[in-house]
XYZ file of C-alpha atoms in Angstrom:
639
model
C 15.701 -34.375 127.975
C 17.178 -34.498 124.467
C 20.746 -34.034 125.662
C 20.327 -36.647 128.375
C 20.247 -39.299 125.597
C 23.876 -38.375 124.930
C 25.359 -37.487 128.228
C 23.719 -40.192 130.420
C 25.323 -43.175 128.648
C 28.512 -41.126 128.154
C 28.976 -40.257 131.790
C 27.819 -43.713 132.938
C 30.404 -45.274 130.632
C 33.102 -43.007 132.060
C 32.117 -43.935 135.630
C 32.117 -47.667 134.798
C 35.531 -47.316 133.226
C 37.177 -45.961 136.301
C 35.210 -48.169 138.696
C 37.532 -50.406 140.755
C 36.460 -53.211 143.033
C 32.914 -53.536 141.801
C 31.383 -56.945 141.476
C 30.181 -58.301 138.129
C 26.652 -58.017 139.361
C 26.970 -54.455 140.529
C 28.632 -53.373 137.292
C 25.823 -55.117 135.295
C 23.080 -53.416 137.289
C 24.527 -49.913 136.819
C 25.175 -50.399 133.085
C 21.799 -51.954 132.311
C 19.991 -49.332 134.409
C 21.650 -46.538 132.487
C 20.722 -48.106 129.121
C 17.198 -48.791 130.255
C 16.703 -45.082 131.273
C 18.258 -44.073 127.946
C 15.911 -46.404 126.077
C 12.869 -44.916 127.819
C 14.111 -41.387 127.120
C 14.684 -42.097 123.446
C 11.183 -43.561 123.149
C 9.813 -40.323 124.528
C 12.116 -38.288 122.267
C 11.049 -40.330 119.174
C 7.433 -39.638 119.997
C 7.622 -35.860 120.560
C 10.605 -35.019 118.357
C 12.058 -32.132 120.390
C 15.052 -30.060 119.208
C 17.680 -27.854 120.746
C 20.710 -25.806 119.706
C 23.920 -24.508 121.268
C 26.059 -21.571 120.054
C 29.548 -22.737 119.113
C 30.999 -19.308 118.327
C 31.991 -17.658 115.045
C 28.409 -18.050 113.687
C 28.473 -21.796 114.156
C 25.584 -23.438 115.950
C 25.279 -27.064 117.134
C 21.828 -28.361 116.368
C 20.220 -31.512 117.675
C 16.876 -32.869 116.665
C 14.964 -35.975 115.635
C 14.224 -36.599 111.960
C 11.966 -39.258 110.457
C 14.899 -41.443 109.599
C 16.450 -41.220 113.070
C 13.227 -41.831 114.982
C 13.353 -45.625 115.129
C 17.119 -45.699 115.284
C 17.607 -43.605 118.446
C 15.626 -46.281 120.318
C 17.231 -49.185 118.442
C 20.698 -48.307 119.669
C 20.079 -48.553 123.491
C 17.793 -51.518 122.872
C 20.466 -53.594 121.161
C 23.139 -52.305 123.599
C 20.968 -53.423 126.496
C 20.995 -57.049 125.292
C 24.715 -56.864 124.365
C 25.819 -55.429 127.681
C 23.732 -57.935 129.708
C 25.382 -60.730 127.660
C 28.838 -59.227 128.182
C 28.344 -59.022 131.988
C 27.661 -62.743 132.058
C 30.193 -63.867 129.448
C 33.213 -61.709 129.154
C 36.373 -62.084 131.250
C 36.440 -60.400 134.623
C 39.790 -58.822 133.746
C 39.123 -55.451 132.244
C 35.300 -55.933 132.481
C 34.616 -52.442 133.928
C 36.520 -50.832 131.026
C 34.692 -52.957 128.452
C 31.308 -52.204 129.893
C 32.178 -48.531 130.159
C 33.161 -48.340 126.481
C 30.011 -50.267 125.401
C 27.784 -47.916 127.297
C 29.655 -44.774 126.175
C 29.469 -46.033 122.592
C 25.677 -45.543 122.835
C 26.139 -41.897 123.756
C 28.473 -41.259 120.805
C 26.127 -42.994 118.351
C 23.139 -41.055 119.647
C 24.975 -37.802 118.917
C 25.447 -38.972 115.292
C 21.693 -39.787 115.003
C 20.589 -36.563 116.638
C 22.909 -34.208 114.757
C 21.211 -31.669 112.541
C 24.359 -30.008 111.192
C 27.751 -31.157 109.877
C 29.718 -29.895 112.938
C 27.661 -31.886 115.446
C 27.830 -34.855 113.064
C 31.612 -34.588 112.893
C 31.992 -34.590 116.601
C 29.792 -37.730 116.977
C 31.419 -39.321 114.019
C 34.899 -38.923 115.544
C 33.729 -40.116 118.915
C 32.299 -43.305 117.436
C 35.581 -43.903 115.664
C 37.643 -43.335 118.792
C 35.475 -45.568 121.008
C 35.376 -48.319 118.403
C 39.208 -48.232 118.310
C 39.312 -48.694 122.130
C 36.833 -51.536 121.947
C 38.731 -53.388 119.253
C 42.037 -52.906 121.169
C 40.440 -53.970 124.459
C 42.585 -57.196 124.616
C 45.664 -55.165 124.219
C 48.387 -57.730 124.913
C 48.162 -59.467 121.569
C 47.634 -58.291 117.998
C 44.504 -56.293 118.972
C 46.183 -52.853 119.099
C 47.635 -53.281 115.583
C 44.265 -54.497 114.280
C 42.527 -51.582 115.972
C 44.943 -49.242 114.347
C 44.176 -50.692 110.978
C 40.427 -50.341 111.447
C 40.872 -46.821 112.813
C 43.115 -45.667 110.025
C 40.946 -47.147 107.303
C 37.824 -45.434 108.576
C 39.759 -42.195 109.276
C 40.744 -42.110 105.622
C 37.103 -42.025 104.716
C 36.325 -39.550 107.480
C 38.431 -37.036 105.615
C 35.523 -36.837 103.132
C 33.237 -35.521 105.865
C 35.700 -32.710 106.643
C 35.830 -31.808 102.924
C 31.976 -31.802 102.837
C 31.810 -29.543 105.834
C 34.334 -27.188 104.435
C 32.637 -27.014 101.070
C 29.192 -26.448 102.690
C 30.436 -23.689 104.943
C 32.273 -21.930 102.018
C 29.121 -22.102 99.790
C 26.380 -21.398 102.284
C 27.992 -19.826 105.327
C 26.534 -22.535 107.522
C 26.795 -26.163 108.330
C 23.136 -26.972 109.138
C 21.501 -29.776 107.131
C 18.804 -27.237 106.317
C 21.366 -25.095 104.497
C 22.529 -27.878 102.156
C 19.642 -28.086 99.650
C 20.447 -24.625 98.287
C 23.905 -25.480 97.119
C 24.770 -25.805 93.476
C 27.826 -26.276 91.219
C 31.204 -27.534 92.483
C 30.320 -27.083 96.178
C 27.327 -29.458 95.884
C 29.482 -32.017 94.152
C 32.163 -31.725 96.884
C 29.605 -32.118 99.690
C 28.050 -35.207 98.030
C 31.404 -36.753 97.291
C 32.711 -36.158 100.765
C 29.604 -37.584 102.459
C 29.574 -40.594 100.211
C 33.206 -41.476 100.819
C 32.798 -41.101 104.596
C 29.663 -43.238 104.626
C 31.207 -45.983 102.409
C 34.234 -46.219 104.678
C 32.162 -46.375 107.833
C 29.816 -49.009 106.551
C 32.761 -51.191 105.362
C 32.001 -51.017 101.649
C 34.453 -51.698 98.875
C 37.303 -50.744 98.871
C 37.280 -50.131 102.589
C 35.653 -53.427 103.553
C 38.693 -55.332 104.902
C 38.865 -53.189 108.027
C 35.956 -55.198 109.372
C 38.221 -58.294 109.584
C 40.661 -56.343 111.704
C 37.804 -55.281 113.957
C 37.265 -58.915 114.782
C 40.219 -58.688 117.161
C 37.784 -57.186 119.696
C 35.607 -59.117 122.133
C 32.470 -60.655 120.800
C 30.256 -58.219 122.612
C 32.152 -55.295 120.985
C 31.715 -56.943 117.591
C 27.986 -57.456 118.248
C 27.419 -53.778 119.040
C 29.850 -52.424 116.421
C 28.251 -54.474 113.602
C 24.599 -53.956 114.424
C 23.384 -50.574 115.519
C 26.414 -48.343 115.973
C 29.700 -48.004 114.085
C 28.900 -49.677 110.715
C 25.318 -48.422 110.793
C 26.466 -44.801 110.833
C 27.373 -44.728 107.128
C 24.109 -46.152 105.803
C 22.159 -43.968 108.197
C 23.928 -40.826 106.956
C 23.164 -41.581 103.320
C 19.505 -42.251 104.194
C 19.306 -39.099 106.378
C 20.731 -36.811 103.655
C 19.227 -38.552 100.663
C 17.102 -35.582 99.583
C 20.241 -33.434 99.372
C 22.595 -36.074 97.924
C 20.109 -37.170 95.253
C 20.207 -33.756 93.591
C 23.585 -34.596 92.180
C 23.184 -36.839 89.106
C 26.009 -39.290 89.683
C 25.134 -40.011 93.332
C 22.422 -42.633 92.664
C 24.337 -44.802 90.133
C 27.539 -44.602 92.135
C 25.876 -45.558 95.376
C 24.094 -48.483 93.828
C 27.266 -49.669 92.102
C 29.232 -49.612 95.340
C 26.465 -51.265 97.258
C 25.860 -54.056 94.718
C 29.564 -54.685 94.282
C 30.014 -55.052 98.085
C 26.906 -57.114 98.432
C 28.133 -59.698 95.904
C 31.818 -59.601 96.987
C 30.956 -59.791 100.669
C 28.591 -62.699 99.986
C 31.313 -64.617 98.106
C 33.816 -63.942 100.917
C 31.414 -65.216 103.606
C 30.729 -68.371 101.610
C 34.350 -69.490 101.876
C 35.353 -67.929 105.179
C 36.173 -70.537 107.928
C 36.415 -68.040 110.823
C 33.045 -67.663 112.462
C 33.451 -64.010 113.299
C 34.926 -63.126 109.888
C 32.056 -64.924 108.123
C 29.602 -62.667 109.983
C 31.827 -59.599 109.358
C 31.753 -60.320 105.586
C 28.021 -60.682 105.661
C 27.764 -57.343 107.502
C 29.421 -55.578 104.551
C 27.184 -57.475 102.147
C 23.952 -56.487 103.999
C 24.982 -52.834 104.186
C 25.697 -53.058 100.465
C 21.984 -53.896 100.012
C 21.081 -50.818 102.062
C 23.149 -48.631 99.756
C 21.388 -50.144 96.797
C 18.043 -49.112 98.330
C 19.247 -45.529 99.028
C 20.717 -45.194 95.571
C 17.463 -46.419 94.115
C 15.615 -43.655 95.919
C 14.017 -45.594 98.800
C 15.873 -44.716 101.977
C 12.869 -45.946 104.047
C 13.593 -49.481 102.845
C 17.244 -49.043 103.748
C 16.298 -47.918 107.329
C 13.961 -50.935 107.696
C 16.735 -53.326 106.570
C 19.175 -51.647 108.954
C 16.824 -52.283 111.870
C 16.194 -55.986 110.906
C 19.914 -56.564 110.247
C 20.925 -54.907 113.592
C 18.731 -57.359 115.543
C 19.731 -60.495 113.705
C 23.433 -59.580 113.468
C 23.775 -58.709 117.145
C 22.152 -62.090 117.918
C 24.540 -64.039 115.686
C 27.705 -62.298 117.033
C 26.654 -63.081 120.572
C 25.871 -66.667 119.533
C 29.281 -66.854 117.842
C 30.815 -65.660 121.119
C 29.055 -68.521 122.980
C 30.382 -71.018 120.423
C 33.921 -69.600 120.686
C 33.782 -69.693 124.486
C 32.445 -73.272 124.437
C 34.995 -74.639 121.979
C 37.971 -72.316 122.488
C 38.254 -71.727 118.694
C 36.857 -69.507 116.036
C 37.181 -72.171 113.387
C 33.711 -73.284 112.234
C 34.806 -76.780 111.398
C 35.620 -77.494 115.064
C 32.259 -76.390 116.524
C 29.079 -78.348 115.784
C 27.259 -77.553 119.085
C 23.780 -78.758 118.213
C 23.863 -81.724 120.590
C 25.818 -79.886 123.329
C 23.880 -76.664 123.282
C 20.352 -77.382 121.900
C 18.701 -74.280 123.322
C 21.365 -72.014 121.946
C 21.032 -73.862 118.632
C 17.397 -72.851 118.281
C 17.989 -69.339 119.353
C 20.838 -69.036 116.774
C 18.544 -70.468 114.101
C 16.152 -67.521 114.603
C 19.009 -65.251 113.614
C 20.322 -67.223 110.700
C 16.854 -67.724 109.229
C 16.394 -63.993 109.383
C 19.721 -63.369 107.744
C 18.741 -65.787 105.035
C 15.576 -63.643 104.513
C 13.175 -66.487 104.921
C 9.490 -65.253 105.199
C 7.646 -64.460 107.317
C 10.589 -62.893 109.242
C 10.893 -59.196 109.031
C 14.318 -59.222 107.282
C 12.777 -61.183 104.437
C 10.274 -58.316 103.912
C 13.055 -55.649 103.977
C 15.302 -57.689 101.566
C 12.355 -58.114 99.257
C 11.867 -54.343 99.457
C 15.477 -53.865 98.294
C 14.785 -56.139 95.364
C 11.684 -54.107 94.483
C 13.618 -50.826 94.832
C 16.404 -52.207 92.556
C 13.713 -53.343 89.990
C 12.680 -49.784 89.504
C 16.107 -49.154 87.967
C 16.233 -52.255 85.900
C 15.472 -55.927 86.042
C 19.138 -56.840 85.828
C 19.750 -54.877 88.973
C 16.913 -56.704 90.807
C 18.285 -59.999 89.627
C 21.764 -59.114 90.947
C 20.173 -58.260 94.332
C 18.405 -61.664 94.235
C 21.790 -63.392 93.636
C 23.242 -61.396 96.578
C 20.259 -62.669 98.625
C 20.972 -66.249 97.585
C 24.553 -65.832 98.801
C 23.106 -64.535 102.059
C 21.048 -67.711 102.385
C 24.041 -69.889 101.661
C 26.395 -68.296 104.249
C 23.644 -68.099 106.842
C 22.984 -71.815 106.427
C 26.708 -72.490 106.448
C 27.090 -70.693 109.789
C 24.172 -72.545 111.325
C 25.200 -76.022 110.057
C 28.890 -75.686 111.098
C 28.573 -73.708 114.329
C 25.398 -75.268 115.639
C 25.010 -78.363 113.493
C 25.670 -81.950 114.216
C 29.350 -83.114 113.891
C 30.048 -85.770 111.314
C 30.744 -88.260 114.010
C 27.614 -87.239 115.887
C 29.547 -86.797 119.083
C 28.919 -84.291 121.915
C 31.462 -81.518 121.816
C 33.308 -81.170 125.127
C 32.464 -77.684 126.377
C 35.071 -75.391 127.901
C 32.427 -72.941 128.934
C 28.683 -73.332 129.130
C 26.415 -70.267 128.493
C 24.482 -68.821 131.386
C 20.807 -68.174 131.697
C 21.538 -64.382 131.219
C 23.276 -65.132 127.904
C 20.209 -67.157 126.785
C 17.868 -64.384 127.746
C 19.908 -61.661 126.021
C 20.061 -63.638 122.741
C 16.431 -64.654 123.097
C 15.399 -60.976 123.463
C 17.034 -60.149 120.150
C 15.459 -63.184 118.534
C 12.036 -62.203 119.801
C 12.351 -58.649 118.468
C 13.429 -60.050 115.069
C 10.456 -62.240 114.965
C 8.199 -59.291 115.807
C 9.413 -57.509 112.692
C 7.501 -60.087 110.782
C 4.513 -57.777 111.328
C 5.918 -55.782 108.404
C 4.418 -58.397 106.128
C 0.970 -57.023 107.150
C -0.348 -54.064 105.160
C -0.495 -52.073 108.380
C 3.154 -52.788 108.977
C 4.311 -50.926 105.916
C 1.993 -48.058 106.630
C 3.372 -47.829 110.201
C 6.880 -47.771 108.835
C 6.246 -44.919 106.401
C 4.311 -42.988 109.121
C 7.332 -43.120 111.459
C 10.176 -42.836 108.965
C 8.457 -41.011 106.057
C 9.241 -41.595 102.396
C 7.726 -44.081 99.941
C 7.817 -47.752 99.567
C 8.524 -49.465 96.221
C 5.787 -51.356 94.467
C 6.550 -55.100 94.634
C 6.034 -57.506 91.747
C 5.118 -61.193 92.438
C 8.024 -62.498 90.407
C 10.522 -60.739 92.655
C 9.405 -62.661 95.737
C 9.153 -65.902 93.873
C 12.698 -65.515 92.459
C 14.040 -64.595 95.878
C 12.428 -67.699 97.485
C 13.871 -69.857 94.734
C 17.383 -68.441 95.253
C 17.081 -68.975 98.998
C 15.902 -72.515 98.558
C 18.631 -73.465 96.093
C 21.355 -71.885 98.263
C 20.112 -73.492 101.448
C 19.856 -76.905 99.787
C 23.319 -76.561 98.446
C 24.665 -75.890 101.929
C 22.820 -78.896 103.288
C 24.110 -81.213 100.495
C 27.687 -79.941 100.994
C 27.357 -80.471 104.707
C 26.111 -84.019 104.129
C 29.206 -84.687 101.996
C 31.453 -82.982 104.570
C 32.509 -80.324 102.055
C 30.964 -77.314 103.773
C 33.830 -76.640 106.079
C 37.437 -75.740 105.065
C 36.220 -73.965 101.912
C 39.436 -71.946 101.734
C 41.926 -74.885 101.288
C 43.823 -73.506 98.343
C 45.814 -70.283 97.947
C 43.254 -68.970 95.489
C 40.365 -69.776 97.862
C 42.343 -68.221 100.717
C 42.632 -65.045 98.740
C 38.885 -65.050 98.156
C 38.315 -65.555 101.857
C 40.436 -62.526 102.641
C 38.258 -60.145 100.537
C 39.290 -61.492 97.175
C 42.803 -60.253 97.465
C 41.592 -56.688 98.154
C 44.040 -56.185 101.056
C 46.948 -57.286 98.818
C 45.610 -54.985 96.011
C 45.296 -52.183 98.531
C 48.825 -52.747 99.712
C 50.158 -52.643 96.139
C 47.918 -49.831 94.934
C 47.781 -47.662 98.028
C 50.014 -48.705 101.000
C 53.226 -49.480 99.102
C 53.084 -46.384 96.867
C 52.213 -44.255 99.967
C 55.154 -45.715 101.877
C 57.428 -45.231 98.854
C 56.230 -41.665 98.561
C 56.773 -41.100 102.245
C 60.306 -42.599 101.930
C 60.982 -40.334 98.998
C 59.709 -37.340 100.832
C 61.801 -38.364 103.812
C 64.897 -38.606 101.639
C 64.060 -35.325 99.990
C 63.682 -33.865 103.397
C 67.071 -35.290 104.509
C 68.919 -34.247 101.220
C 67.148 -30.866 100.533
C 65.430 -29.465 103.562
C 67.795 -30.830 106.193
C 70.722 -30.274 103.706
C 69.777 -26.622 103.376
C 69.548 -26.416 107.146
C 72.922 -28.110 107.450
C 74.329 -25.722 104.788
C 73.049 -22.722 106.592
C 74.573 -24.054 109.758
C 77.895 -24.567 108.037
C 77.815 -21.038 106.633
C 76.988 -19.828 110.083
C 79.812 -21.715 111.588
C 82.216 -20.339 108.965
C 81.027 -16.772 109.456
C 81.214 -17.280 113.159
C 84.835 -18.412 112.880
C 85.697 -15.468 110.749
C 83.971 -13.124 113.075
C 85.882 -14.802 115.931
C 89.127 -14.259 114.134
C 88.054 -10.721 113.233
C 87.313 -10.269 116.844
C 90.848 -11.403 117.750
C 92.505 -9.336 115.148
C 90.406 -6.152 115.012
C 88.181 -5.780 118.004
C 90.584 -7.261 120.478
C 93.475 -5.414 118.798
C 91.412 -2.225 119.102
C 90.748 -2.909 122.693
C 94.418 -3.631 123.323
C 95.391 -0.407 121.463
C 92.975 1.530 123.576
C 94.384 -0.044 126.646
C 97.993 0.760 125.556
C 97.014 4.375 124.699
C 95.211 4.715 128.035
C 98.268 3.418 129.835
C 100.512 5.812 127.962
C 98.185 8.736 128.574
C 98.146 7.826 132.238
C 101.876 7.912 132.340
C 102.057 11.190 130.533
C 99.552 12.741 132.902
C 101.454 11.292 135.714
C 104.533 13.090 134.532
C 102.646 16.253 133.898
C 101.266 16.051 137.391
C 104.794 15.508 138.762
C 106.160 18.349 136.748
C 103.270 20.837 137.243
C 101.731 20.262 140.595
C 104.776 18.833 142.397
C 106.961 21.472 140.738
C 104.695 24.285 141.730
C 104.560 23.056 145.283
C 108.339 22.625 145.360
C 108.891 26.155 143.897
C 106.544 27.716 146.395
C 108.348 25.895 149.155
C 111.720 27.088 147.857
C 110.393 30.686 147.534
C 108.986 30.648 151.012
C 112.326 29.256 152.208
C 114.299 32.114 150.426
C 111.853 34.606 151.866
C 112.330 33.144 155.319
C 116.165 33.448 155.032
C 115.896 36.949 153.705
C 113.603 38.002 156.566
C 116.066 36.619 158.996
C 118.753 38.944 157.588
C 116.650 41.951 158.561
C 116.918 40.796 162.150
C 120.347 42.314 162.921
C 119.835 43.026 166.560
C 120.924 46.648 166.064
C 118.402 49.441 167.061
C 119.269 51.907 164.429
C 118.678 49.326 161.740
C 115.123 48.796 163.056
C 114.521 52.612 163.367
C 115.687 53.104 159.744
C 113.252 50.326 158.623
C 110.401 51.869 160.562
C 111.079 55.303 159.019
C 111.238 53.899 155.560
C 107.973 51.984 156.088
C 106.313 55.071 157.411
C 107.401 57.080 154.409
C 106.134 54.374 152.129
C 102.701 54.317 153.799
C 102.479 58.107 153.629
C 103.408 58.058 149.998
C 100.802 55.368 149.258
C 98.177 57.243 151.207
C 98.889 60.405 149.295
C 98.795 58.525 146.011
C 95.466 56.803 146.936
C 93.829 60.164 147.974
C 94.904 61.858 144.651
């Protein structure tokens, strides 16, 4: 049952990706059915909290389970994805729709693996899968700049991912294991390495300073991909990891102040960027970084439960706003806020969007107001100045939320109806309405039982709230919202980035340029120097060795001609000479012997013919002589 939370959406996503010829309706039914089953399964899993393990080999074990922090989140992911996928089925282009739906559904499986991981190895596998699928989603519209933008987002987050590899290596070297349960016992440099690695990976994934600009590149993807990526999956992974491992990370002294500093800096910087950004999706992207910055402040302050609650509230409202932005972009054909103004043309969508922007502005009694007030209370435990800074960040949230609502779904200055290129369907209204209703339901957190239910599910403590904190937050929200209304009335709310300086602010306060000067250019220069060193030294040495080899080869070749070949020729000459000598010897010896024998036989033959005289007395004398010789020989033998 536990593993089905991962493989069911993963396999369904794969099947959808390769599906050819399916209708929009059939694709939607399959995708939504898989997410519904996954949602039911996660609800059962969150209730009973089962666990399982799988041997990896070499003493490593993959462990999956449900912690208090992950209990609400494992259900949140398919719940948000269900609304996003239903919206995508009705809104996105038919070209490439099976692939897009497949990636969205598979994204759920990868994120569930991150949430269920109980060791660093399982976490790394899920972490990498989330990064890979997000790259594919951003590059979905691959004929334009999307692949380059996807590569930027992928490389930026990958740079931070290296921290997780460092943390895993340090943990394994120190404890001999990668389980989260092994981490609390670490001390010394290994503990610092683990905390630093996890923090860098989380900061990069949650688009915090200095990694924040990658979220702007991620806006190259479809609106449905942005909605899922910014709400409950990709960006949420970093904040979740810090909340999940907070008991381990907080044992290192510098973790809390560093995390709060990074989070607060991002919350303020992201808020400023969103206030001057004229691109609807980039305004929401900047606000995403800012809101996750508030979550990091809560974790650093020692209240991860508040961070998890803010993550849930933000996921619901941000998915709603990205889908609403997609409707506005589809209706007007532009992402420029100043050219929208859809209140008269799309009144129902205007009210649905307002439920999201009011939540983002943290207006009570919505749930996100309760969670943001919790972040203020958590910050106040570390100092009033920190709480005031969080309240300022909340005021910026209210301003850019009001700016989005007034520009995207406000009334144009000329009070005209905007001609619509595309009108949202009923399915799109229902999907966005579902997210809005869930966000409104989070308002129950204002009840005393709401806080108790939260701590019963997630665990941990809630900060004590002071009355002045809520009063100051409400004042900041009111001032910021009123400022947005006044600027809108004087037609000065749009086109905030009309000067080069404002344009730099709108693009993360010049952070991409600073990153290019401080990181990219030096890295490219170092890479060029290394390449030249490689050409001059490494390749030069190789070329030198090759030249020496060629010289030696030539000398050996010449030596071969002069020595070896000469030796061979000498041997051949000697062999020929010896053959001739032997031939002569053969002629003189064998032929001479044969010739001598022949001559001897010839002489013997001629002499034997002399005996044949034809006279009888000669033959008698020969016989007598022979007989005497035989007798003499016989007598001699017998003696």
